[in-house]
C-alpha positions as a Python dict, from the first residue, in 0.01 Angstrom:
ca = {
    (1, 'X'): (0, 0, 0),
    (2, 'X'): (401, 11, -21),
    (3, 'X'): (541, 353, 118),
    (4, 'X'): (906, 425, 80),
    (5, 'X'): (1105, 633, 343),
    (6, 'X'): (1460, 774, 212),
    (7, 'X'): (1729, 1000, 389),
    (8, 'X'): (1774, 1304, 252),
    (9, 'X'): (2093, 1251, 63),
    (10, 'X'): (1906, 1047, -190),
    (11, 'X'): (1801, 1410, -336),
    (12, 'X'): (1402, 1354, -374),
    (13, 'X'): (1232, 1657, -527),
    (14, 'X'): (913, 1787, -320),
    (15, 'X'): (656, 1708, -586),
    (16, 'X'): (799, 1313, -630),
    (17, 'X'): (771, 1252, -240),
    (18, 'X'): (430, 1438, -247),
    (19, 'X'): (326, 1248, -512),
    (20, 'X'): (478, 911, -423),
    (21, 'X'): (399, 954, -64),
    (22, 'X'): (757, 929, 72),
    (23, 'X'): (877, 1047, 386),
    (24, 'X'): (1275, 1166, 438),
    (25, 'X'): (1455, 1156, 703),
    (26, 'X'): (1735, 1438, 744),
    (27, 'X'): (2098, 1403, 774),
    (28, 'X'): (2263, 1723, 903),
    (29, 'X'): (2581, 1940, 852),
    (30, 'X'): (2762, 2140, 1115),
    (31, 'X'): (2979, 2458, 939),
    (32, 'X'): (3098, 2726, 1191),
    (33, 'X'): (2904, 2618, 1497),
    (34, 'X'): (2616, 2615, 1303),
    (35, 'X'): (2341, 2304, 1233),
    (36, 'X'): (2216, 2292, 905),
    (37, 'X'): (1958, 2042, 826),
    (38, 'X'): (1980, 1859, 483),
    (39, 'X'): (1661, 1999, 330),
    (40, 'X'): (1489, 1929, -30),
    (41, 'X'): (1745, 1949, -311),
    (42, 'X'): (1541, 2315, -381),
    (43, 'X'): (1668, 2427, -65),
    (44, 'X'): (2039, 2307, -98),
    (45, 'X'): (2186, 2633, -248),
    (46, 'X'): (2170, 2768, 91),
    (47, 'X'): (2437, 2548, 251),
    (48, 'X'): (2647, 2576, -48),
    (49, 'X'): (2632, 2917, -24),
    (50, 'X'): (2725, 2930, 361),
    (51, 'X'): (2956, 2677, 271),
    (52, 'X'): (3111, 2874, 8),
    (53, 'X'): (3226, 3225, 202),
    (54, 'X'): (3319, 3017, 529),
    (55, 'X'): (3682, 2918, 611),
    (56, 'X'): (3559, 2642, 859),
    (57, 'X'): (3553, 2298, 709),
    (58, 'X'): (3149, 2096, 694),
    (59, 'X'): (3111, 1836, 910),
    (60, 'X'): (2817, 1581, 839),
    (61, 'X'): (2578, 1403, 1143),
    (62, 'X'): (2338, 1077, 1045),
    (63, 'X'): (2001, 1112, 1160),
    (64, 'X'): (1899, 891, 1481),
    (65, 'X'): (1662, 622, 1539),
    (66, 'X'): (1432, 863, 1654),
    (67, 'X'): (1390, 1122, 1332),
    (68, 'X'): (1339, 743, 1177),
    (69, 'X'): (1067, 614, 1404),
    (70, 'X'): (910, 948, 1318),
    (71, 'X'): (899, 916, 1017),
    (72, 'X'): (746, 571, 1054),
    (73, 'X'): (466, 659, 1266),
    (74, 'X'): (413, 915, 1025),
    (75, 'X'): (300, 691, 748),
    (76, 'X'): (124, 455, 995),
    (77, 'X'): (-69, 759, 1054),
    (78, 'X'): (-162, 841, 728),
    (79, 'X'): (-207, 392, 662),
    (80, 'X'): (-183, 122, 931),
    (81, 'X'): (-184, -110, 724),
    (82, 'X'): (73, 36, 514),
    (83, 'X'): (404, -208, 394),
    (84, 'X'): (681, 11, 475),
    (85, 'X'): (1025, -15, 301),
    (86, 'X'): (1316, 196, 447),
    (87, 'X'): (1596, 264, 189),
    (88, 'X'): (1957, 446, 290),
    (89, 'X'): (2276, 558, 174),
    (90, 'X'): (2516, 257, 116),
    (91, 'X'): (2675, 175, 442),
    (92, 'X'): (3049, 178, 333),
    (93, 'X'): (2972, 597, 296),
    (94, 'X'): (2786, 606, 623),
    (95, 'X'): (2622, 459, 963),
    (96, 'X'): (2285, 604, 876),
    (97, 'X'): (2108, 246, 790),
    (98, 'X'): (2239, 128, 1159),
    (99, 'X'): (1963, 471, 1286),
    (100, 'X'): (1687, 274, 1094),
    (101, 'X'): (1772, -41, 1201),
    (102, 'X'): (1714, 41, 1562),
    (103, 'X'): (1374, 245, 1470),
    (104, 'X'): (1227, -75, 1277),
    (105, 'X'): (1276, -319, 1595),
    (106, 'X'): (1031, -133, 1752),
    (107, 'X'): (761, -232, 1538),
    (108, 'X'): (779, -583, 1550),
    (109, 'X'): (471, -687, 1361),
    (110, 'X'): (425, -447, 1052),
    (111, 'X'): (587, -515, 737),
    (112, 'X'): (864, -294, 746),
    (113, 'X'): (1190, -308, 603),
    (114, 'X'): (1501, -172, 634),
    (115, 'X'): (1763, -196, 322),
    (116, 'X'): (2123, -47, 250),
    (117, 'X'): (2090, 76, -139),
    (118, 'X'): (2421, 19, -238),
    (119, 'X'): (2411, 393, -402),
    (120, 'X'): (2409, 764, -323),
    (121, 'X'): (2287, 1070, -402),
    (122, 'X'): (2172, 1048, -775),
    (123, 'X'): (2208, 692, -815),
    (124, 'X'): (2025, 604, -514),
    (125, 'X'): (1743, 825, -674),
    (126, 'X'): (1755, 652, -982),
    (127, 'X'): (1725, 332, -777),
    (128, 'X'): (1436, 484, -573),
    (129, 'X'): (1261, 554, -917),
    (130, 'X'): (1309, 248, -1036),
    (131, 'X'): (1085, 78, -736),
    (132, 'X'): (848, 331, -744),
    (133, 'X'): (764, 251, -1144),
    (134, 'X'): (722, -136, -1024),
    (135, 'X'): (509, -35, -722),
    (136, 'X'): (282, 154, -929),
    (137, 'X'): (286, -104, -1217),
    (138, 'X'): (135, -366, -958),
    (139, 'X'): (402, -539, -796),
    (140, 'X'): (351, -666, -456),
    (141, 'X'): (545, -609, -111),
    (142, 'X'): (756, -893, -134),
    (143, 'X'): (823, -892, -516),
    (144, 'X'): (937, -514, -497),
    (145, 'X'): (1155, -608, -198),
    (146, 'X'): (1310, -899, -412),
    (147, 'X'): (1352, -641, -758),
    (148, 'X'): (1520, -392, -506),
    (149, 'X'): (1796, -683, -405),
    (150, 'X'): (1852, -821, -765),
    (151, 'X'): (1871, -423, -955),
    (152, 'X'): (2075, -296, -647),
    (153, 'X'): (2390, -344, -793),
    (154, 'X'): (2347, -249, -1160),
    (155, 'X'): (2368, 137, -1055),
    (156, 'X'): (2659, 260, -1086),
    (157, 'X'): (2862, 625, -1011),
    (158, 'X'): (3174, 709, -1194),
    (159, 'X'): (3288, 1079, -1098),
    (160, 'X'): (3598, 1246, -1134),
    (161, 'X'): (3666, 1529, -876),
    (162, 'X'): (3790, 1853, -954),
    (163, 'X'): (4010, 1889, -584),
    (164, 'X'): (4116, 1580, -374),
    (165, 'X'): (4121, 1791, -95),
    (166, 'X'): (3818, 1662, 35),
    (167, 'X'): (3829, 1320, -7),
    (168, 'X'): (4186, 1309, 147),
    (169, 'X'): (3971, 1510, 440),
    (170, 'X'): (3768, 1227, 476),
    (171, 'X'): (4020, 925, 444),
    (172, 'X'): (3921, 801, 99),
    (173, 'X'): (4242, 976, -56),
    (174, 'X'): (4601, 921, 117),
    (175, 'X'): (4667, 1285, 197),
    (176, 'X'): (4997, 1280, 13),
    (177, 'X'): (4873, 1149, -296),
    (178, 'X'): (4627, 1459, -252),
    (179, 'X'): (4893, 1699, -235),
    (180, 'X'): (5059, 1551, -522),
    (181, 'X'): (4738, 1543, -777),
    (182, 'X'): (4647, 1859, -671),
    (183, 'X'): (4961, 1983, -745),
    (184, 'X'): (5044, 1821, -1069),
    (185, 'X'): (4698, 1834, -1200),
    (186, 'X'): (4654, 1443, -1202),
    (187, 'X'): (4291, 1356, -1192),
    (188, 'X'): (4124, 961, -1069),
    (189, 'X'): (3797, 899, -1196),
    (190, 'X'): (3660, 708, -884),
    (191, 'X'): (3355, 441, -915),
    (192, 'X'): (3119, 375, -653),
    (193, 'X'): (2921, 55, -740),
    (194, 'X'): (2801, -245, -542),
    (195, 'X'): (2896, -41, -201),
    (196, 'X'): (3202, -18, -307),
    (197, 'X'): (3434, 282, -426),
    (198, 'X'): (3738, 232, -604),
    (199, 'X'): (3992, 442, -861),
    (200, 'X'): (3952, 334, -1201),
    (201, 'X'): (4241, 525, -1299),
    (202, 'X'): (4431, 857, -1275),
    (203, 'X'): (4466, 1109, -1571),
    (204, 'X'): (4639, 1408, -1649),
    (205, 'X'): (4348, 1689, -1616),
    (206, 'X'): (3984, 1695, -1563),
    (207, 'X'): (3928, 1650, -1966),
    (208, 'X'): (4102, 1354, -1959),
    (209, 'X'): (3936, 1217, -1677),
    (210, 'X'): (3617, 1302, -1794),
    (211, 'X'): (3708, 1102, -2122),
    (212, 'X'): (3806, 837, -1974),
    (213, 'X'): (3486, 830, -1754),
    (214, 'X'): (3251, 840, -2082),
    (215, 'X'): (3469, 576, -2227),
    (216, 'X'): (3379, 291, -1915),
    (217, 'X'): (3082, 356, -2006),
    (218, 'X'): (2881, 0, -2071),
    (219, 'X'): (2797, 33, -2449),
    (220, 'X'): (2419, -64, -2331),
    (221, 'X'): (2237, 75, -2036),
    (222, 'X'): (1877, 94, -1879),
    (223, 'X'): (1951, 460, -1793),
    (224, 'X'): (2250, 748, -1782),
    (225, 'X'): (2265, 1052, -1614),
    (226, 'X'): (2516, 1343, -1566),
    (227, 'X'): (2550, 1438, -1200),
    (228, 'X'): (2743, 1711, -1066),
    (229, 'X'): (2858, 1891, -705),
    (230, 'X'): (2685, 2299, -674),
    (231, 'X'): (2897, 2454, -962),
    (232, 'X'): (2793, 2269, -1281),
    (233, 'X'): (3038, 2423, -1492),
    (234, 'X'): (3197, 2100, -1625),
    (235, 'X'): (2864, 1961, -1705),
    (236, 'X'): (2802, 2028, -2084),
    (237, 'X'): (3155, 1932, -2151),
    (238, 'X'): (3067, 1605, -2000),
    (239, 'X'): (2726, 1567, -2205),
    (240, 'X'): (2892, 1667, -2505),
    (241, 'X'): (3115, 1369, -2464),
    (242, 'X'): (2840, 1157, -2384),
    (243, 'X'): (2638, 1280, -2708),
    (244, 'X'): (2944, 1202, -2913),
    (245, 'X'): (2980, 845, -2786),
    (246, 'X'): (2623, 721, -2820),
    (247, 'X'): (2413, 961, -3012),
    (248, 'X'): (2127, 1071, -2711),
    (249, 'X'): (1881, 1354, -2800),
    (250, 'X'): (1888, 1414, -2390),
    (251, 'X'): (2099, 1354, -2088),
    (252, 'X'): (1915, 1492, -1726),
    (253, 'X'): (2089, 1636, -1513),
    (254, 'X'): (2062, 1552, -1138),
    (255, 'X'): (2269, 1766, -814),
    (256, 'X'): (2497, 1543, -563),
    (257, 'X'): (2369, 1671, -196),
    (258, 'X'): (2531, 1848, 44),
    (259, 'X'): (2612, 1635, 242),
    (260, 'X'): (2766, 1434, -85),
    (261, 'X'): (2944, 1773, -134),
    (262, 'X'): (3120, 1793, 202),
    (263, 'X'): (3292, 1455, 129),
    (264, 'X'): (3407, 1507, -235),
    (265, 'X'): (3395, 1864, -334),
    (266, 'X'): (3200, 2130, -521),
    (267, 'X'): (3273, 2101, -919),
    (268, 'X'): (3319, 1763, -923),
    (269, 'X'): (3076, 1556, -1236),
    (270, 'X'): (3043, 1211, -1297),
    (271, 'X'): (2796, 948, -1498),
    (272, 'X'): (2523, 774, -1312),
    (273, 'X'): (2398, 444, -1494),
    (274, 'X'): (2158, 209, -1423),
    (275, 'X'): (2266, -116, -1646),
    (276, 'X'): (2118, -392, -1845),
    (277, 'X'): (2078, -723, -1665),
    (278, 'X'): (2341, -946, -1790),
    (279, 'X'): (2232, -1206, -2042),
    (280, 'X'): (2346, -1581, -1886),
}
């Protein structure tokens, strides 16, 4: 049987692990002295809403080989003969997948293993999803492994943040140009694709940016998304814009993590899209 293990900033809900018997593995946040553990997306509110009346800036901690190796042995407890494959948080966001890594060497002859998803937060749920269905549906070890490598890319993030203050915090933003946008109301809408995040442009307000985000769009897609950061108050704005464009009777909804939040800032929406294969 194929078992998935995740970290926690992929956002899986209690009932989909439970049902899909998947195991995650924590990341943690330090605020004020304090350790918070990244728990199920139910349980996030309560960092944001330390977060929230602090003054202290959120620092975030991957998990160690250790909490992975747990995790392991957990399944192997529950299967031996179980095909494990471990799934993380693209590696040009964090170290995490180098924890797992070390964890799987110690089990030299199971069939484990370990792959950077190339996403985050929602998308790297939608990816998770996505080899779950073809686990169910009957594909093997091997041919889910191979699906994972060749969909990988096609998920995509395009968000546009409502403060650059945190993403200049964490080195993605030069800290002038934060200043600046903050200041002048000038608004990128960033993409993070392929492992890698880039500015697609810069606009003159959130609306703006938000349109510009609906308009990169592909005009075809597998499956779309709105995400946004603990205050969802942009949100129907966003789906409104996406209802306009191509005519859905429903757009879900899915929360960026905490530890996601920490590095790009509460408010902040963007589109996650998993697209169509490309016709040769």
């Amino acid at each position: 049987m194929i078992r998935f293990i995740v970290d926690s900033t992929f956002g899986v809900t209690r009932e989909f692990a439970k049902e899909n018997g998947i195991k995650i593995v924590r990341l943690t946040l330090l605020l004020d002295g304090r350790e918070f553990v990244e728990g199920d997306r139910e349980d996030w509110s309560v960092f944001y809403g330390e977060s929230a009346r602090s003054k202290g800036v959120a620092k975030t901690s991957q998990p160690s080989p250790r909490m992975f190796q747990d995790a392991i042995d957990e399944v192997y407890a529950e299967d031996e003969n179980a095909e494990i494959l471990i799934l993380t948080i693209g590696d040009r966001l964090s170290g995490t997948i180098g924890s797992a890594n070390i964890a799987a060497l110690q089990y030299p002859e199971k069939k484990l293993t370990v792959m950077d998803s190339h996403n985050a937060g929602p998308s790297a749920l939608m990816f998770l999803e996505e080899l779950v269905r073809a686990s169910r549906d009957g594909m093997d070890y091997q041919a889910v492994i191979d699906y994972a490598l060749e969909i990988r890319d096609r998920f995509s993030t395009k968000f546009v943040p409502v403060s650059l203050t945190e993403l200049a915090r964490g080195g993605r933003v030069n800290k002038l140009i934060s200043h600046i946008g903050n200041i002048l109301n000038i608004k990128p809408v960033f993409e993070y694709k392929a492992n890698d995040l880039n500015i697609l442009t810069k606009a003159l307000g959130v609306k703006r940016a938000m349109q510009y985000a609906v308009d990169s769009v592909p005009d075809e897609f597998e499956r779309l998304w709105v995400l946004y950061i603990n205050d969802d108050g942009l949100v129907e704005q966003l789906k409104d814009r996406l209802f306009k464009r191509f005519g859905m009777a429903h757009i879900d909804v899915e929360p960026m993590c905490p530890v996601g939040g920490v590095h790009i800032g509460v408010g902040t929406v963007g589109i996650v899209t998993f697209e169509k294969e490309k016709k040769a």
